[in-house]
PDB file of C-alpha atoms in Angstrom:
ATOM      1  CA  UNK A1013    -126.147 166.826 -60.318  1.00 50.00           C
ATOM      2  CA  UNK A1014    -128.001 163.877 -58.545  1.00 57.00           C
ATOM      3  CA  UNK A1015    -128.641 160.645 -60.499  1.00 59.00           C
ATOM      4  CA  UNK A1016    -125.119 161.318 -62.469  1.00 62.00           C
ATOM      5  CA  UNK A1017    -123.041 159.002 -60.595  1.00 60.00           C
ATOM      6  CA  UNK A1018    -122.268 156.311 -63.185  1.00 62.00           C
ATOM      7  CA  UNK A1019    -123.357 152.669 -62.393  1.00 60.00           C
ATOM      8  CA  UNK A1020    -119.720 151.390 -61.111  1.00 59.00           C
ATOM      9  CA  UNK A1021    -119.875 154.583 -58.350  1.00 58.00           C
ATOM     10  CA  UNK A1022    -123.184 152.688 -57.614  1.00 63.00           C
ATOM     11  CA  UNK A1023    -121.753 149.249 -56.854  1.00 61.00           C
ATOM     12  CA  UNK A1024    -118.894 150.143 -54.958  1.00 75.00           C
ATOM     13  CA  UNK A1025    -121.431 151.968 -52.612  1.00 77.00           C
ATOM     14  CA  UNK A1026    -123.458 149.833 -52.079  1.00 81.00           C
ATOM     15  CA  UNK A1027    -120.320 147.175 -51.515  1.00 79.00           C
ATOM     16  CA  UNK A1028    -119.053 148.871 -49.318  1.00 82.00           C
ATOM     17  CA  UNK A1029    -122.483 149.239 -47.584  1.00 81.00           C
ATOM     18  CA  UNK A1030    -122.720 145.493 -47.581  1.00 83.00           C
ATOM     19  CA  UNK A1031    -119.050 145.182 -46.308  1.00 82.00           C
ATOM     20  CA  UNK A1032    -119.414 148.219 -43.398  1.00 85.00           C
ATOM     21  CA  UNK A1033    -122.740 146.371 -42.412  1.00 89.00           C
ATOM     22  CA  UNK A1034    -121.997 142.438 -42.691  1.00 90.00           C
ATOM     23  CA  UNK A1035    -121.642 141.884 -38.730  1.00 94.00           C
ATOM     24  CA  UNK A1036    -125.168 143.266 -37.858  1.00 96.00           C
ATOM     25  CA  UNK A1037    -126.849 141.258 -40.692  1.00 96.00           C
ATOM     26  CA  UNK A1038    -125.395 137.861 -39.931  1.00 95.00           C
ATOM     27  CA  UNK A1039    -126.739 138.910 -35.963  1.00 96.00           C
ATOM     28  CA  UNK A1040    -130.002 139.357 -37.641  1.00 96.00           C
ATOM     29  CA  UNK A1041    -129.836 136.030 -39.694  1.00 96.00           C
ATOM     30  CA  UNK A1042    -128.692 134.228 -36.638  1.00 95.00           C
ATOM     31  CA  UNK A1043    -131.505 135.750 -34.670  1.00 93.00           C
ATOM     32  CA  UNK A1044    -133.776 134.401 -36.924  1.00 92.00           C
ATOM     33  CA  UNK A1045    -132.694 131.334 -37.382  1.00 90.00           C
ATOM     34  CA  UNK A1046    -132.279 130.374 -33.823  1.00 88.00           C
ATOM     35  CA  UNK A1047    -135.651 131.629 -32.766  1.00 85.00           C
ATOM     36  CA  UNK A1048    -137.960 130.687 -35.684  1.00 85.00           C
ATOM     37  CA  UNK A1049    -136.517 126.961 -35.891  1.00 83.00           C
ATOM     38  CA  UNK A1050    -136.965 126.662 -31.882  1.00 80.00           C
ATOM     39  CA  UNK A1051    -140.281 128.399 -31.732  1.00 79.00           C
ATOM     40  CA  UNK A1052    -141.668 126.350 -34.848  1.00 81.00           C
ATOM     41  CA  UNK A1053    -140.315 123.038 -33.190  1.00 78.00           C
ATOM     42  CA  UNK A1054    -141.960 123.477 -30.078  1.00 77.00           C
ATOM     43  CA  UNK A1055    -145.057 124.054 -31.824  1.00 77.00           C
ATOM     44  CA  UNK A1056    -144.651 121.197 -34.327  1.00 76.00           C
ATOM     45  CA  UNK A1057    -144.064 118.977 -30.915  1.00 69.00           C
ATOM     46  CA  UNK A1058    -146.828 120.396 -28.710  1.00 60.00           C
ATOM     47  CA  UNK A1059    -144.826 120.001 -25.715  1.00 55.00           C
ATOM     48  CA  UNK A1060    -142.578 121.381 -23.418  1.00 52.00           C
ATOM     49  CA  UNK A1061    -140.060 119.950 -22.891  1.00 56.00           C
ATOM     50  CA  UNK A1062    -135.537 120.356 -22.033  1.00 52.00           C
ATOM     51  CA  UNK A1063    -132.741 119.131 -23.627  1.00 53.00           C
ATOM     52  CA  UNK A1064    -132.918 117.688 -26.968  1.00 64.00           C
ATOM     53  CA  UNK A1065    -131.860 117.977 -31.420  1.00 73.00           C
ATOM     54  CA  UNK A1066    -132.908 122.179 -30.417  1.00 78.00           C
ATOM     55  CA  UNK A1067    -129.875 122.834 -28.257  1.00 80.00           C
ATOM     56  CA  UNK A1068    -127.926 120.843 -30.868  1.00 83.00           C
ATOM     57  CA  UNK A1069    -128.938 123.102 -33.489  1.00 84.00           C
ATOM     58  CA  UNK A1070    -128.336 126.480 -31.789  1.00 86.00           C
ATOM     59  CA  UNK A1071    -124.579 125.843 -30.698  1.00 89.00           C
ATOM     60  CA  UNK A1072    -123.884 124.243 -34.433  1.00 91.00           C
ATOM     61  CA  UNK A1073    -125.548 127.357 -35.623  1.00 92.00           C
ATOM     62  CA  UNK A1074    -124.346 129.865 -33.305  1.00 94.00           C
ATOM     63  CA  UNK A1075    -120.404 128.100 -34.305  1.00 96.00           C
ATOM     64  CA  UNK A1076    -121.248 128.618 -37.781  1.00 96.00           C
ATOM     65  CA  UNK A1077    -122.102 132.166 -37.456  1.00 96.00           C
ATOM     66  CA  UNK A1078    -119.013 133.031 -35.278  1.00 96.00           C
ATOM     67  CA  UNK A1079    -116.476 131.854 -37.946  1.00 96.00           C
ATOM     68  CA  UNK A1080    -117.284 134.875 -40.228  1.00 95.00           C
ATOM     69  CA  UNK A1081    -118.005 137.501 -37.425  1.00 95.00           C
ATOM     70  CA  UNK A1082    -114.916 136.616 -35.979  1.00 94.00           C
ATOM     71  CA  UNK A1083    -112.924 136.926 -39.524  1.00 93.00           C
ATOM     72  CA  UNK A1084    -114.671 140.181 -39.875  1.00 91.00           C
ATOM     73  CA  UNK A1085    -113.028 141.248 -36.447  1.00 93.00           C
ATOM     74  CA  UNK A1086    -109.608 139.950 -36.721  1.00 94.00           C
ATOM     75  CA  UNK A1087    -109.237 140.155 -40.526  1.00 88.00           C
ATOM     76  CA  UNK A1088    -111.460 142.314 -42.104  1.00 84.00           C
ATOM     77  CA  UNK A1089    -109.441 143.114 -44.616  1.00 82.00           C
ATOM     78  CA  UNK A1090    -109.585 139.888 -46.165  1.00 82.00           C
ATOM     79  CA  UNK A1091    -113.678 140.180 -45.656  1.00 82.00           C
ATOM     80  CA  UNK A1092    -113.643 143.406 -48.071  1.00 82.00           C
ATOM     81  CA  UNK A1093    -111.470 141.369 -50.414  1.00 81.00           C
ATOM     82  CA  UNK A1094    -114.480 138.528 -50.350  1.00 81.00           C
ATOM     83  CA  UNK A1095    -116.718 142.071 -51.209  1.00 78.00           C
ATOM     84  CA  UNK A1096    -114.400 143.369 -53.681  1.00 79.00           C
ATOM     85  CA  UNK A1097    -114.769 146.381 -52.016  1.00 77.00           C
ATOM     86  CA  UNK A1098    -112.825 149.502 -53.169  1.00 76.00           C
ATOM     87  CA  UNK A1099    -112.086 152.665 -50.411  1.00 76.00           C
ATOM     88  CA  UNK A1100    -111.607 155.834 -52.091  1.00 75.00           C
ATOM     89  CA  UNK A1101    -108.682 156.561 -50.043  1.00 80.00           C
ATOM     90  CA  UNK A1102    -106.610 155.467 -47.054  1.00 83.00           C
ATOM     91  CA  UNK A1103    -108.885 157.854 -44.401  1.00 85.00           C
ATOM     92  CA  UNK A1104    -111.973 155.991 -46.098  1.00 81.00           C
ATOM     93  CA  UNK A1105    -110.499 152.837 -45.540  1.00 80.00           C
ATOM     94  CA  UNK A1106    -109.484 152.855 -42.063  1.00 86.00           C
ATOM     95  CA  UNK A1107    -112.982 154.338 -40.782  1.00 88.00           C
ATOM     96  CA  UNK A1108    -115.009 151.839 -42.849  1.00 83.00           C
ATOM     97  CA  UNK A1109    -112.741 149.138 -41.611  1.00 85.00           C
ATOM     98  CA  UNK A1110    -112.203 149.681 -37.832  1.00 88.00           C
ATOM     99  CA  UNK A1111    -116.343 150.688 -37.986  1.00 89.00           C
ATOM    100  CA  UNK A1112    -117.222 147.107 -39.398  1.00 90.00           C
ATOM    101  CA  UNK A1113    -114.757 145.467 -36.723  1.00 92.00           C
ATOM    102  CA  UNK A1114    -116.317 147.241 -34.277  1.00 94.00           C
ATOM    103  CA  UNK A1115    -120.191 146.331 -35.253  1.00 94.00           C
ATOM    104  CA  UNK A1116    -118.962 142.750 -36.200  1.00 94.00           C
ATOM    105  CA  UNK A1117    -117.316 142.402 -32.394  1.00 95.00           C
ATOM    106  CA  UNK A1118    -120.527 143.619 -31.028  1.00 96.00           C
ATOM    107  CA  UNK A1119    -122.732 141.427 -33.157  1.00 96.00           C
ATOM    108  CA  UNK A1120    -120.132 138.263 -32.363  1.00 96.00           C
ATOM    109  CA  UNK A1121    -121.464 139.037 -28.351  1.00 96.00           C
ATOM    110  CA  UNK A1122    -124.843 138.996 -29.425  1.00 95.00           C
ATOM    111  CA  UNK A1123    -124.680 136.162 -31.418  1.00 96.00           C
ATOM    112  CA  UNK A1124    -123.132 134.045 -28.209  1.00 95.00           C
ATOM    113  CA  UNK A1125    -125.477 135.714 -25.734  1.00 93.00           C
ATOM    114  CA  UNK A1126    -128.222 134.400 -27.924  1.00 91.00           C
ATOM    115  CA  UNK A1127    -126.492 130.666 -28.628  1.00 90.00           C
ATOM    116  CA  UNK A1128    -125.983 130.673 -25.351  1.00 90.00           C
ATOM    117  CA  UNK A1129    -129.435 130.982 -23.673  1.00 84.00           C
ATOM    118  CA  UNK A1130    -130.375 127.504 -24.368  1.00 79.00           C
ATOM    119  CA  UNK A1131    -127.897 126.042 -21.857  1.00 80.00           C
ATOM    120  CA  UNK A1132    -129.550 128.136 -19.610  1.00 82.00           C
ATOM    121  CA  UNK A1133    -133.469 128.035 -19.957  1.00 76.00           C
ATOM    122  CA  UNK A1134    -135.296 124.966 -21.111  1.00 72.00           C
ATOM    123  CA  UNK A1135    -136.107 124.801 -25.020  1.00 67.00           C
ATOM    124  CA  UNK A1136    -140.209 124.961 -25.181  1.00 71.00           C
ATOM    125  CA  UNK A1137    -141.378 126.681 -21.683  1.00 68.00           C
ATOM    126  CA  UNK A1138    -144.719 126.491 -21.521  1.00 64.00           C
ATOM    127  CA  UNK A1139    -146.746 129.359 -22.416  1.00 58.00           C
ATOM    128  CA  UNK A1140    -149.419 129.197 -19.720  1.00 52.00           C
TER     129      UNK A1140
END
């Protein structure tokens, strides 16, 4: 019957949701990050401009968000621990664990590609 799945069923879901799914949201974070502080301080300078604090930020940033994309790859056991997620059974397990090693190694690329970029195009282009 839907809607009788008691509350703990519920949680480890949605854990395990938030475990599977961890690499593609810090991507999305990082994305954000990266792009709304560089677009909002080339607008709060008025000026375009290379080199600078904005390169600075993106490689501490992009560092930051490697450490636990790259612990999801190599260890992601350990990661479910940090989500106290629980598999239902071994099969479970190894799917949910090789798919978030998988997403997490593709979002660690992404995540350089885009920390990268600054060391090869200037921070504020102009737009015109």
């Amino acid at each position: 019957m839907a809607g009788t799945e008691t509350p703990r069923v519920r949680e480890g879901f949605w854990r395990l949701t938030l475990f599977s799914l961890a690499g593609p949201f810090l991507w999305a974070l990082h994305f954000g990050a990266l792009y709304g502080v560089q677009h909002t301080a080339c607008l709060a300078t008025g000026v375009a401009r290379d080199g600078g604090g904005i390169t600075v930020y993106i490689a501490v940033a992009t560092a930051a968000f490697l450490v636990p994309l790259l612990a999801l790859v190599f260890k992601p056991r350990l990661v479910a621990r940090l989500f106290r997620a629980r598999f239902a059974d071994e099969a479970l397990e190894r799917f949910l664990l090789s798919a978030a090693r998988f997403m997490a190694g593709l979002s660690a690329f992404g995540v350089l590609g885009a920390g990268l970029a600054p060391f090869f195009l200037r921070d504020c282009p102009p737009l015109g």
